[in-house]
PDB file of C-alpha atoms in Angstrom:
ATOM      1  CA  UNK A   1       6.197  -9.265  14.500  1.00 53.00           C
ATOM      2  CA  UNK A   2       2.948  -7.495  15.834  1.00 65.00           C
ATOM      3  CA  UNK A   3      -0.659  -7.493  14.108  1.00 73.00           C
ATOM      4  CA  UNK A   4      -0.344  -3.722  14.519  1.00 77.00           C
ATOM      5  CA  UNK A   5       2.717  -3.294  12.694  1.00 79.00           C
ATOM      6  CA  UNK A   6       1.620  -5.746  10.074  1.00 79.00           C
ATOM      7  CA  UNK A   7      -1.678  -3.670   9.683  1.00 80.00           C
ATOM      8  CA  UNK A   8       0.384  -0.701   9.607  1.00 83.00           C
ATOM      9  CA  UNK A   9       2.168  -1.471   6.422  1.00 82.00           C
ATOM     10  CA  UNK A  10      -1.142  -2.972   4.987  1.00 83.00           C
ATOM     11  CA  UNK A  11      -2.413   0.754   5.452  1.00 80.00           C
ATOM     12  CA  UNK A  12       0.482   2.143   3.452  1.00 77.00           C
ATOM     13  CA  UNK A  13      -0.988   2.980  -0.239  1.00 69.00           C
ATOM     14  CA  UNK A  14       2.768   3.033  -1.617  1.00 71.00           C
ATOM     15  CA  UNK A  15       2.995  -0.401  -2.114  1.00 72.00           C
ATOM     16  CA  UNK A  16       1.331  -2.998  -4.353  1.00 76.00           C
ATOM     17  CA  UNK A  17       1.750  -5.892  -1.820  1.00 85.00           C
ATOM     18  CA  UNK A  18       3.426  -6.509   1.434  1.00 88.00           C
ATOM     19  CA  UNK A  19       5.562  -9.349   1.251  1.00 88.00           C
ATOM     20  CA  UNK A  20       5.303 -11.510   4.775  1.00 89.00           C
ATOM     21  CA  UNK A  21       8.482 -13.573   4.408  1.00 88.00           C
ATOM     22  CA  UNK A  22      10.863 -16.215   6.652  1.00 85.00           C
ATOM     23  CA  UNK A  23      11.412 -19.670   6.880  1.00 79.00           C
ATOM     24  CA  UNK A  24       9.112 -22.633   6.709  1.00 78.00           C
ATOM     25  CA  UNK A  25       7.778 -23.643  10.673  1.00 74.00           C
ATOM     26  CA  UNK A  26       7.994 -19.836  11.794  1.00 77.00           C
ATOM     27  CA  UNK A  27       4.251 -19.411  11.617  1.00 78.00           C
ATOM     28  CA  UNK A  28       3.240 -16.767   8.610  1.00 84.00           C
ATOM     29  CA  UNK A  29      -0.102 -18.550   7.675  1.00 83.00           C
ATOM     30  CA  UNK A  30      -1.023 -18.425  11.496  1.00 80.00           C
ATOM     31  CA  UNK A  31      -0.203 -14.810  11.930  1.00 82.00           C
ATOM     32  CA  UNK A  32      -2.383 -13.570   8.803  1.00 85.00           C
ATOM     33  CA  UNK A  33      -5.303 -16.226  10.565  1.00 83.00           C
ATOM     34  CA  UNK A  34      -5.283 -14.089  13.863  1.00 82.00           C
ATOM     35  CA  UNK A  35      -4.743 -10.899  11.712  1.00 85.00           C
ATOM     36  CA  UNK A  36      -8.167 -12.227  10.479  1.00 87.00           C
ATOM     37  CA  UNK A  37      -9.354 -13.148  13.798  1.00 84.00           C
ATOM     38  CA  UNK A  38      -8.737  -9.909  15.309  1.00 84.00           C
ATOM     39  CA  UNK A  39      -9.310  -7.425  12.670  1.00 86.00           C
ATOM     40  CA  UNK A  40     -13.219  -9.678  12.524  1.00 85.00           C
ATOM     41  CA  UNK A  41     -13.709  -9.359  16.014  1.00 85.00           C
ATOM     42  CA  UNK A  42     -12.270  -5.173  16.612  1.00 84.00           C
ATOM     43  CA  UNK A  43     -14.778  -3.080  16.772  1.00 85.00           C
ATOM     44  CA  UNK A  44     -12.612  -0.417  14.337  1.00 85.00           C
ATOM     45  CA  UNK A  45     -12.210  -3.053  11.553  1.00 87.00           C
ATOM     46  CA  UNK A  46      -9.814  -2.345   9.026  1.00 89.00           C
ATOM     47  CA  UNK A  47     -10.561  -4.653   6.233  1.00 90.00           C
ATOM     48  CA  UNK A  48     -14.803  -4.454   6.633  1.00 89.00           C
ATOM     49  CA  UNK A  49     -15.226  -5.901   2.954  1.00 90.00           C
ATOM     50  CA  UNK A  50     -13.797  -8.841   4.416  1.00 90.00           C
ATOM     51  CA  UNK A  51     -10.547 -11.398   3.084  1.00 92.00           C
ATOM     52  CA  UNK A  52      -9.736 -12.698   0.012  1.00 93.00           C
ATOM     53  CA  UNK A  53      -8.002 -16.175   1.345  1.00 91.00           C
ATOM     54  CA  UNK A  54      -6.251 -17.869  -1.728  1.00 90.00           C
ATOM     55  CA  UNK A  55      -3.621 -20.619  -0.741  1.00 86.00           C
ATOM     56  CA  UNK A  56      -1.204 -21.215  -3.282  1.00 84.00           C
ATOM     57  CA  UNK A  57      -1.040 -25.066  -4.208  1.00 75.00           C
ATOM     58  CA  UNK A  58      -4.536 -25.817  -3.543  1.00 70.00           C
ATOM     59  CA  UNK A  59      -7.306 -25.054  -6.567  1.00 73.00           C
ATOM     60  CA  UNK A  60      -7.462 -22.029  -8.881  1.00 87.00           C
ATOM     61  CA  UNK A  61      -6.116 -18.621  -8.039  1.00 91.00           C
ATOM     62  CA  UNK A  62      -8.333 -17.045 -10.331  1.00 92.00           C
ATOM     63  CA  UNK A  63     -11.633 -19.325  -9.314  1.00 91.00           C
ATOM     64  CA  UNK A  64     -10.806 -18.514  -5.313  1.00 91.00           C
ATOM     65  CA  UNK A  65     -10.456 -14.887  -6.020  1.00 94.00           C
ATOM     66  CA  UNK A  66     -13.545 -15.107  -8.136  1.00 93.00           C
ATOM     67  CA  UNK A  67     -15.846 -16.925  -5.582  1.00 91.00           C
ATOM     68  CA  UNK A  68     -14.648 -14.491  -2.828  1.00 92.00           C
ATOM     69  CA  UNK A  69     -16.319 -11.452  -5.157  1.00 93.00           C
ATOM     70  CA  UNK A  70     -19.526 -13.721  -5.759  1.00 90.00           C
ATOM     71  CA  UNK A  71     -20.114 -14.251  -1.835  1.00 90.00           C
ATOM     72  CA  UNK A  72     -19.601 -10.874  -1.308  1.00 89.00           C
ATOM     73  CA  UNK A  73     -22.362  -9.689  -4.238  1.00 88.00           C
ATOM     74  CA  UNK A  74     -24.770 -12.377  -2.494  1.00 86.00           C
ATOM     75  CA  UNK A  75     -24.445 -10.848   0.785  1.00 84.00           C
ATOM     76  CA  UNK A  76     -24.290  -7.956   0.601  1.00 80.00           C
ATOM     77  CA  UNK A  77     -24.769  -6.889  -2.916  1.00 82.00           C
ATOM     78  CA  UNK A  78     -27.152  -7.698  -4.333  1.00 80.00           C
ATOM     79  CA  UNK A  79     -28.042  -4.870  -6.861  1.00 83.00           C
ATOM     80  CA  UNK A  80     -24.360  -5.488  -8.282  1.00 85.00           C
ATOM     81  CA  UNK A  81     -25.608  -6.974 -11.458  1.00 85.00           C
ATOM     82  CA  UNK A  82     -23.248  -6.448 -13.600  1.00 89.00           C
ATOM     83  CA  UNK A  83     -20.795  -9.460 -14.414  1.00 90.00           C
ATOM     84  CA  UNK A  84     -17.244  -9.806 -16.321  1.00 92.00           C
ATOM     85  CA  UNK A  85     -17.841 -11.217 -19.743  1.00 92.00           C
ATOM     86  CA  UNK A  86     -17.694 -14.380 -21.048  1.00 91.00           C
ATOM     87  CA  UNK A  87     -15.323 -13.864 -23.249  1.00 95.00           C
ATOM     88  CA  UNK A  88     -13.138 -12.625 -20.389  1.00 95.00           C
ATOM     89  CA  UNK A  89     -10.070 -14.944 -19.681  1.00 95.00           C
ATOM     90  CA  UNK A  90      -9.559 -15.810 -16.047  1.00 94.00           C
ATOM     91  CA  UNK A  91      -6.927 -12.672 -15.495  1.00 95.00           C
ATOM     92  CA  UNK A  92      -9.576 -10.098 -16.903  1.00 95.00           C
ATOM     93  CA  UNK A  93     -12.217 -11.710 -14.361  1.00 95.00           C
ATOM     94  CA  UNK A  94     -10.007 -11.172 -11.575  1.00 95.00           C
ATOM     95  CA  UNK A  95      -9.042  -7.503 -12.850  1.00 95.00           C
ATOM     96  CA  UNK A  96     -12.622  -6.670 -13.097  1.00 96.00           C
ATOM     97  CA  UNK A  97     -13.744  -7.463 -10.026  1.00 95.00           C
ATOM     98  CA  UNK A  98     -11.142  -5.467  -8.668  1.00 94.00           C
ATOM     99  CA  UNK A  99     -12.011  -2.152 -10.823  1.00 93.00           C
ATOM    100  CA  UNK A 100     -15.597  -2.934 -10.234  1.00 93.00           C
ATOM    101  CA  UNK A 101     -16.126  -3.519  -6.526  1.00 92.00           C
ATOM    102  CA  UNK A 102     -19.042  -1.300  -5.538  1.00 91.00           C
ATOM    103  CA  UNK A 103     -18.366  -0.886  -1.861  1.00 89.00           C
ATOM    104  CA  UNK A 104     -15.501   1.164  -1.651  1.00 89.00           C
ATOM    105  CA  UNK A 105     -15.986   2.452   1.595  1.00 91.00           C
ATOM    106  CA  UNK A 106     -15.411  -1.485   3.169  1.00 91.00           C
ATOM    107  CA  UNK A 107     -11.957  -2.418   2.286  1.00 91.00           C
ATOM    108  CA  UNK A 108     -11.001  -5.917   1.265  1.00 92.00           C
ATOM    109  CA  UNK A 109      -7.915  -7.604   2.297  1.00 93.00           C
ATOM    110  CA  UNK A 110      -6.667 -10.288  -0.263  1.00 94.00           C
ATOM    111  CA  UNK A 111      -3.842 -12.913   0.940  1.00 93.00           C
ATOM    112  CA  UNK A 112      -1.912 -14.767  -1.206  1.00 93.00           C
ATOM    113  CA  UNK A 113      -0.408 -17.698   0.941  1.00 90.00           C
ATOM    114  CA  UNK A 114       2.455 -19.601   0.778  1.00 87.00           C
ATOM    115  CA  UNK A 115       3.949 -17.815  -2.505  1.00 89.00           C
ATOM    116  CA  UNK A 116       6.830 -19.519  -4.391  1.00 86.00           C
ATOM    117  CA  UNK A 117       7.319 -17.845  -7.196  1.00 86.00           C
ATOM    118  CA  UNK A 118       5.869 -13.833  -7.704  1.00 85.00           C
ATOM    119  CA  UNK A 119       4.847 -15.349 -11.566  1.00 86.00           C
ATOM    120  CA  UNK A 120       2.222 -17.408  -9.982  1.00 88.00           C
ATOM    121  CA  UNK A 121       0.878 -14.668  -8.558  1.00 89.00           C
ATOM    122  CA  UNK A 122       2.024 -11.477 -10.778  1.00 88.00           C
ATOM    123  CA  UNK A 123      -1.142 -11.360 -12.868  1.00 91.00           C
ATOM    124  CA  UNK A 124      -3.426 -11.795 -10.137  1.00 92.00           C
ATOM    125  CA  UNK A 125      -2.190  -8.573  -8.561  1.00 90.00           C
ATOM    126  CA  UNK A 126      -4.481  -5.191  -8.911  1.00 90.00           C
ATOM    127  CA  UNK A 127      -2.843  -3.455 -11.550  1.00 86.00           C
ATOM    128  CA  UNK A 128      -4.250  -0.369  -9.991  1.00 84.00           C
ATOM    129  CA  UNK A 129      -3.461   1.422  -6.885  1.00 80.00           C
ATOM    130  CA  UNK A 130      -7.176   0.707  -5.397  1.00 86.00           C
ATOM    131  CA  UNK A 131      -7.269   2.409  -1.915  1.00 86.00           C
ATOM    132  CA  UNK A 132     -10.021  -0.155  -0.810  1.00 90.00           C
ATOM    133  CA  UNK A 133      -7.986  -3.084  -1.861  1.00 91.00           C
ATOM    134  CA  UNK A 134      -4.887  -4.441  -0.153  1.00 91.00           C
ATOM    135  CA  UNK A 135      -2.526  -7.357  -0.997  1.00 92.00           C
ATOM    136  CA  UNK A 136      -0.686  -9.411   2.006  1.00 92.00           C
ATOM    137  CA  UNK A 137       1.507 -12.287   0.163  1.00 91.00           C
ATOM    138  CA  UNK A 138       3.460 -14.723   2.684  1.00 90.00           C
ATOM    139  CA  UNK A 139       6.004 -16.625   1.012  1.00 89.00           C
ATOM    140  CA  UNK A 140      10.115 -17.900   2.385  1.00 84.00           C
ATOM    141  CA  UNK A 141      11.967 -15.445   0.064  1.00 82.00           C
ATOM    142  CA  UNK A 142      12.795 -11.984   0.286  1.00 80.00           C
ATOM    143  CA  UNK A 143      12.638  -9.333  -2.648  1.00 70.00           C
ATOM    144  CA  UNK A 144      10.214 -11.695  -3.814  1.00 69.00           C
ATOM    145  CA  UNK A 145       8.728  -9.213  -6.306  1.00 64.00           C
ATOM    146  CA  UNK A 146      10.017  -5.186  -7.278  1.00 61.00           C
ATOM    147  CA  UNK A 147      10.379  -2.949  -5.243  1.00 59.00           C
ATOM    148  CA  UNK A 148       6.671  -1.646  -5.352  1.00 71.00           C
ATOM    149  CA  UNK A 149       6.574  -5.039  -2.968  1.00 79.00           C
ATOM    150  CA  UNK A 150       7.258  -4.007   0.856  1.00 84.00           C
ATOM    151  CA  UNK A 151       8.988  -7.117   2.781  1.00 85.00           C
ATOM    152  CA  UNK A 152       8.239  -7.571   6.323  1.00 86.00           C
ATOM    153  CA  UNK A 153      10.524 -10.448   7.639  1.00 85.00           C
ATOM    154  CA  UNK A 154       9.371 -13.347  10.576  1.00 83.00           C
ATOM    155  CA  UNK A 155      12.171 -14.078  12.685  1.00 79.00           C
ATOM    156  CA  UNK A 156      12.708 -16.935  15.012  1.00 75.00           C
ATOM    157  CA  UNK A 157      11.473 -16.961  18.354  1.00 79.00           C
ATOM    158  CA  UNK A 158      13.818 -16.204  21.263  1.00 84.00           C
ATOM    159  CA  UNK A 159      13.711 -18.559  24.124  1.00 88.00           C
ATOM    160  CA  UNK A 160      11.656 -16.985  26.021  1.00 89.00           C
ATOM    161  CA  UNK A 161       9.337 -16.581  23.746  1.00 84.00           C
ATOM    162  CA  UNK A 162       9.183 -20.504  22.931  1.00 86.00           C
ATOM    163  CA  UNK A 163       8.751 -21.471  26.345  1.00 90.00           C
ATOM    164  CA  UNK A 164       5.263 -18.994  26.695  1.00 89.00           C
ATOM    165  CA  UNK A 165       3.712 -20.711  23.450  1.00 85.00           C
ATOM    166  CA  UNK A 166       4.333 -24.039  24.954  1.00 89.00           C
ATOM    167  CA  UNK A 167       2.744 -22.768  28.495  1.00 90.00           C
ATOM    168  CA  UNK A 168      -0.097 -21.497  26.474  1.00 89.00           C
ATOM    169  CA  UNK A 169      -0.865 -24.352  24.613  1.00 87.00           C
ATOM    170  CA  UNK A 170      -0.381 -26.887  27.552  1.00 90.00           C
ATOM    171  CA  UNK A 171      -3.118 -24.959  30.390  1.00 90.00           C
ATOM    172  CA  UNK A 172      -1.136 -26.638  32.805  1.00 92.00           C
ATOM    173  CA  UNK A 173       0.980 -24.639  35.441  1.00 94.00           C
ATOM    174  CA  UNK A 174       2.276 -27.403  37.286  1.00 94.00           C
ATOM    175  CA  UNK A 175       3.516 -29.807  34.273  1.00 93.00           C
ATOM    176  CA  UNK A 176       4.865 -26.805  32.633  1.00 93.00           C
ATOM    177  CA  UNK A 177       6.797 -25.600  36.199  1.00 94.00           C
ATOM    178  CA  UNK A 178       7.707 -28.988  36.725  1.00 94.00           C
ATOM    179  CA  UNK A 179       9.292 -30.205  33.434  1.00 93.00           C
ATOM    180  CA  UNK A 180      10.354 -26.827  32.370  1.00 94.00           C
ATOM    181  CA  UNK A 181      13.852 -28.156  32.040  1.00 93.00           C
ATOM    182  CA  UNK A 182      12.859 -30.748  29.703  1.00 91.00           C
ATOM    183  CA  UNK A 183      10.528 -28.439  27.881  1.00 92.00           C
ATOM    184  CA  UNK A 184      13.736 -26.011  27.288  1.00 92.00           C
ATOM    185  CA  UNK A 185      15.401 -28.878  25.713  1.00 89.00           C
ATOM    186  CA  UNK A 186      12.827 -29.463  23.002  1.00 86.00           C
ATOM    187  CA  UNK A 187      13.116 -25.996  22.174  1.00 86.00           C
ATOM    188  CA  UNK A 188      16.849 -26.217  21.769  1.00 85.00           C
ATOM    189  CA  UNK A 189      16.252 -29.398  19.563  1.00 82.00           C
ATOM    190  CA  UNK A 190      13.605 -28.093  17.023  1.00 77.00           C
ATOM    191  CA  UNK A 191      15.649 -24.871  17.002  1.00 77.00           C
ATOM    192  CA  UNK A 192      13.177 -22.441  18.213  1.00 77.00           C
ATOM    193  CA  UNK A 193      10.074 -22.978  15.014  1.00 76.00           C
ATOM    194  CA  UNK A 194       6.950 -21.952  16.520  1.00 77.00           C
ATOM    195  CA  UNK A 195       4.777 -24.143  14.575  1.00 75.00           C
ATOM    196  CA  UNK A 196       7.377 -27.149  15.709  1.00 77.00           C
ATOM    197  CA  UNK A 197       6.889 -25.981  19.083  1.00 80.00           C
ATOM    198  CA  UNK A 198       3.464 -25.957  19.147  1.00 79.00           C
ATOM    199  CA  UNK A 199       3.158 -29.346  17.641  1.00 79.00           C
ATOM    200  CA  UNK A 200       4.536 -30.929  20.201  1.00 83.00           C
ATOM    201  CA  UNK A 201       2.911 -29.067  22.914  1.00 86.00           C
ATOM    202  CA  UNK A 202      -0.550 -30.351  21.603  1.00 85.00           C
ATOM    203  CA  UNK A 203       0.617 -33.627  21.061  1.00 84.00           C
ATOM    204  CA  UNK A 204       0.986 -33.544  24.536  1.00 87.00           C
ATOM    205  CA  UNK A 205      -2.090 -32.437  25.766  1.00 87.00           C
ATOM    206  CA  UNK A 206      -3.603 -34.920  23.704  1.00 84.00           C
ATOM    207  CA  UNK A 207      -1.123 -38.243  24.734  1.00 80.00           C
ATOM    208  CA  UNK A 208      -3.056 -41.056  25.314  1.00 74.00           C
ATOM    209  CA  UNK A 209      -0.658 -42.008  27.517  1.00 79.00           C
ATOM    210  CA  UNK A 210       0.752 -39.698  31.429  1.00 86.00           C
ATOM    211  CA  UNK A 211       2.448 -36.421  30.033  1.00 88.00           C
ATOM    212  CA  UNK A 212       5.115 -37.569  31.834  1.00 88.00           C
ATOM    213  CA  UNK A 213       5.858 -40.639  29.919  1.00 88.00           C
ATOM    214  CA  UNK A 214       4.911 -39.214  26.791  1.00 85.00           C
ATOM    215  CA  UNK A 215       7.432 -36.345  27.201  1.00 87.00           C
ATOM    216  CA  UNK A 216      10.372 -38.473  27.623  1.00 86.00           C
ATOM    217  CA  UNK A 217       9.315 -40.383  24.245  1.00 84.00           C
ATOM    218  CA  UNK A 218       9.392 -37.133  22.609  1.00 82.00           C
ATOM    219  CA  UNK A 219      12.856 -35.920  23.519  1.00 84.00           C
ATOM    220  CA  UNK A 220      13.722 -39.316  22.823  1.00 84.00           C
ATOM    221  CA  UNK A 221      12.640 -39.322  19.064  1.00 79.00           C
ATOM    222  CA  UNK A 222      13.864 -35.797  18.251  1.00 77.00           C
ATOM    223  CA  UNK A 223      17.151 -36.584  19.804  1.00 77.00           C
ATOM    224  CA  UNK A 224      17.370 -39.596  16.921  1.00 71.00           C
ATOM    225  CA  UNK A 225      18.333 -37.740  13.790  1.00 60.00           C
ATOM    226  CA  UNK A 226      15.631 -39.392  11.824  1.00 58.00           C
ATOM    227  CA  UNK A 227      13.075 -38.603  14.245  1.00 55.00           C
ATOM    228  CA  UNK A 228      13.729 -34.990  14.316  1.00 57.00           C
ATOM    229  CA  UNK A 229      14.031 -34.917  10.567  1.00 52.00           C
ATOM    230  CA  UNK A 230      10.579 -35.886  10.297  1.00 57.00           C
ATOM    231  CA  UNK A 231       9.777 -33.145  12.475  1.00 55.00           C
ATOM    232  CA  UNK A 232      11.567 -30.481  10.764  1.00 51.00           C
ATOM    233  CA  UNK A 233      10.557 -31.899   7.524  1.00 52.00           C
ATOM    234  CA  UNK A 234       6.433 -31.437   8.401  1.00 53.00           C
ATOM    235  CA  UNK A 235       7.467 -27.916   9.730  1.00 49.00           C
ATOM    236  CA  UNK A 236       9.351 -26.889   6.878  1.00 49.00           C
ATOM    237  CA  UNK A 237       7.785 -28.242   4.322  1.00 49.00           C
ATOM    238  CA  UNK A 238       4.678 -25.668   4.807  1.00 48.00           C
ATOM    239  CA  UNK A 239       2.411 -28.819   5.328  1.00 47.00           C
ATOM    240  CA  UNK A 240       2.083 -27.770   8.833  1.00 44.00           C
ATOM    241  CA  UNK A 241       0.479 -24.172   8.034  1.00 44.00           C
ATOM    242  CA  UNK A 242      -1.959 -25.562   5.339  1.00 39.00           C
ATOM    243  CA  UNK A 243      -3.237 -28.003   8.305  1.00 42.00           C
ATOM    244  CA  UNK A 244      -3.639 -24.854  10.358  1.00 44.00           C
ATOM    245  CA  UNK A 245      -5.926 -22.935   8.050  1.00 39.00           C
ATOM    246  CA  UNK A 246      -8.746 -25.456   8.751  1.00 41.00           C
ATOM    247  CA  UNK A 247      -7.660 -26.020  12.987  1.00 43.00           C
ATOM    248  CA  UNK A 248      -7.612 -22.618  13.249  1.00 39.00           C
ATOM    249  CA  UNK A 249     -10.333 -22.179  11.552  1.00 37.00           C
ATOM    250  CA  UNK A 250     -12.715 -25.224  12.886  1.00 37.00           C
ATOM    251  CA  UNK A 251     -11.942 -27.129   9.530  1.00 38.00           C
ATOM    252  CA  UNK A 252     -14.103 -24.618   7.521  1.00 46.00           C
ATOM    253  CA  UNK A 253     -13.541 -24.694   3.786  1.00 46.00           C
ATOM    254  CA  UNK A 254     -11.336 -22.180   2.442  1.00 52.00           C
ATOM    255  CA  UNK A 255     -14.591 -20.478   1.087  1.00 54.00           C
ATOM    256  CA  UNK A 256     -16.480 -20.731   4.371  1.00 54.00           C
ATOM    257  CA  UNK A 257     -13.363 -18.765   5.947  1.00 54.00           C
ATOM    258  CA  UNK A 258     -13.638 -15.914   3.438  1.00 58.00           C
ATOM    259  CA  UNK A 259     -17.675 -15.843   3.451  1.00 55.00           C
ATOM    260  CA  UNK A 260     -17.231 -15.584   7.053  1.00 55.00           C
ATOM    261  CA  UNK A 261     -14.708 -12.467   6.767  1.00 57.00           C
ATOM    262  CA  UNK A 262     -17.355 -10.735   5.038  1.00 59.00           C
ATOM    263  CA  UNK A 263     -18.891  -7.724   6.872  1.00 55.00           C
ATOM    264  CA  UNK A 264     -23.656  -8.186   6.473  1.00 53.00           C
ATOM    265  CA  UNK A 265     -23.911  -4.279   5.686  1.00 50.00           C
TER     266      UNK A 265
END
């Protein structure tokens, strides 16, 4: 899966969400961060307003969504006086901020990550068609919502492709030329997870111990079945991308990601 093709189907106005979907370890949160990344840094931004980061599991839909809209009145409205009501329940703040956002011209991206069930979610959706407002949900199921939902699946890396995220997150030529062979058989192990893979790669460019030595003491714990499970289990379990939104990310708060996402116009 490419940025480009991801931002593609973000641009279609057909859908009320696309659906980013696959298997636990394959690396969704990380591809939405450097959707993030790139779309900040291009100088033909797609999503100007900036990005609406809620992960699911972690605090209040509602009270992320609404905090994103208050950083963005502070910055860069600041005539945008009017508020929801008081009276308003949490659902009706969300839903006004959405039908009241002033700067339509700067589109807004907001991510719903690591869905479980579309009910968590359902009434946090625009119940409008905004064209400056798009949804991206990640989440491990397909057909996770109608069929107004667009699903996008994340496969599994091929080999090949393993092998370059390990060279890239090693910087080292000769260890990588050199143990290639054992490198391969870690991929084989973990069964080709990205986030797995890359794990293990930084956990051995950080070794307090040679590379060497601390490669052979991998292969030896994922070739125990407990070992591996462990592994797998971290992967899978999503605990690994939740982790990554603050490496990634220079361990900013979730609100320091999305206040940084937001274009000074």
């Amino acid at each position: 899966m490419q940025i480009s093709e991801l931002i593609e189907k973000l641009r279609q106005d057909t859908f009320s969400a696309v659906n980013l979907y696959g298997r636990g370890g394959l690396g969704k949160t990380e591809l939405v961060l450097k959707l993030i990344r790139d779309d900040k840094n291009s100088d033909r931004r797609q999503f100007a307003g900036g990005y609406c980061f809620v992960y699911l599991g972690a605090g209040s839909v509602a009270a992320d969504i609404e905090r994103f809209f208050q950083m963005v009145r502070e910055k860069n409205c600041p005539y945008w006086e009017e508020t929801p009501s008081e009276n308003y329940s949490d659902v009706e703040k969300v839903q006004w901020y959405y039908r009241n956002y002033p700067l339509v011209e700067f589109p807004i991206l907001v991510i719903f990550d690591n869905v479980t069930n579309y009910e968590d979610i359902e009434e946090y959706l625009p119940i409008e068609n905004y064209k400056y407002l798009r949804v991206l949900v990640t989440s491990r199921r397909k057909a996770l919502a109608s069929s107004s939902c667009c699903d996008v699946p994340l496969h599994d890396f091929e080999e090949e492709d393993a092998l370059e995220l390990i060279r890239g997150v090693l910087k080292d030529e000769f260890f990588f030329n050199t143990y290639q062979t054992q490198l391969t058989r870690i991929c084989r192990i973990v069964g080709y997870l990205p986030i797995a893979q890359e794990l293990i790669a930084s956990s051995i460019t950080t070794a307090a111990i040679g590379k060497k030595e601390y490669l052979q003491k991998i292969i030896t714990q994922l070739e125990d079945d407990n070992g591996l499970a462990q592994v797998l289990c971290k992967v899978e379990s999503g605990q690994v991308g939740y982790i990554e939104i603050n490496r990634l990310t220079k361990s900013k708060k979730r609100d320091e990601l999305q206040e940084e996402g937001i274009k000074e116009n």
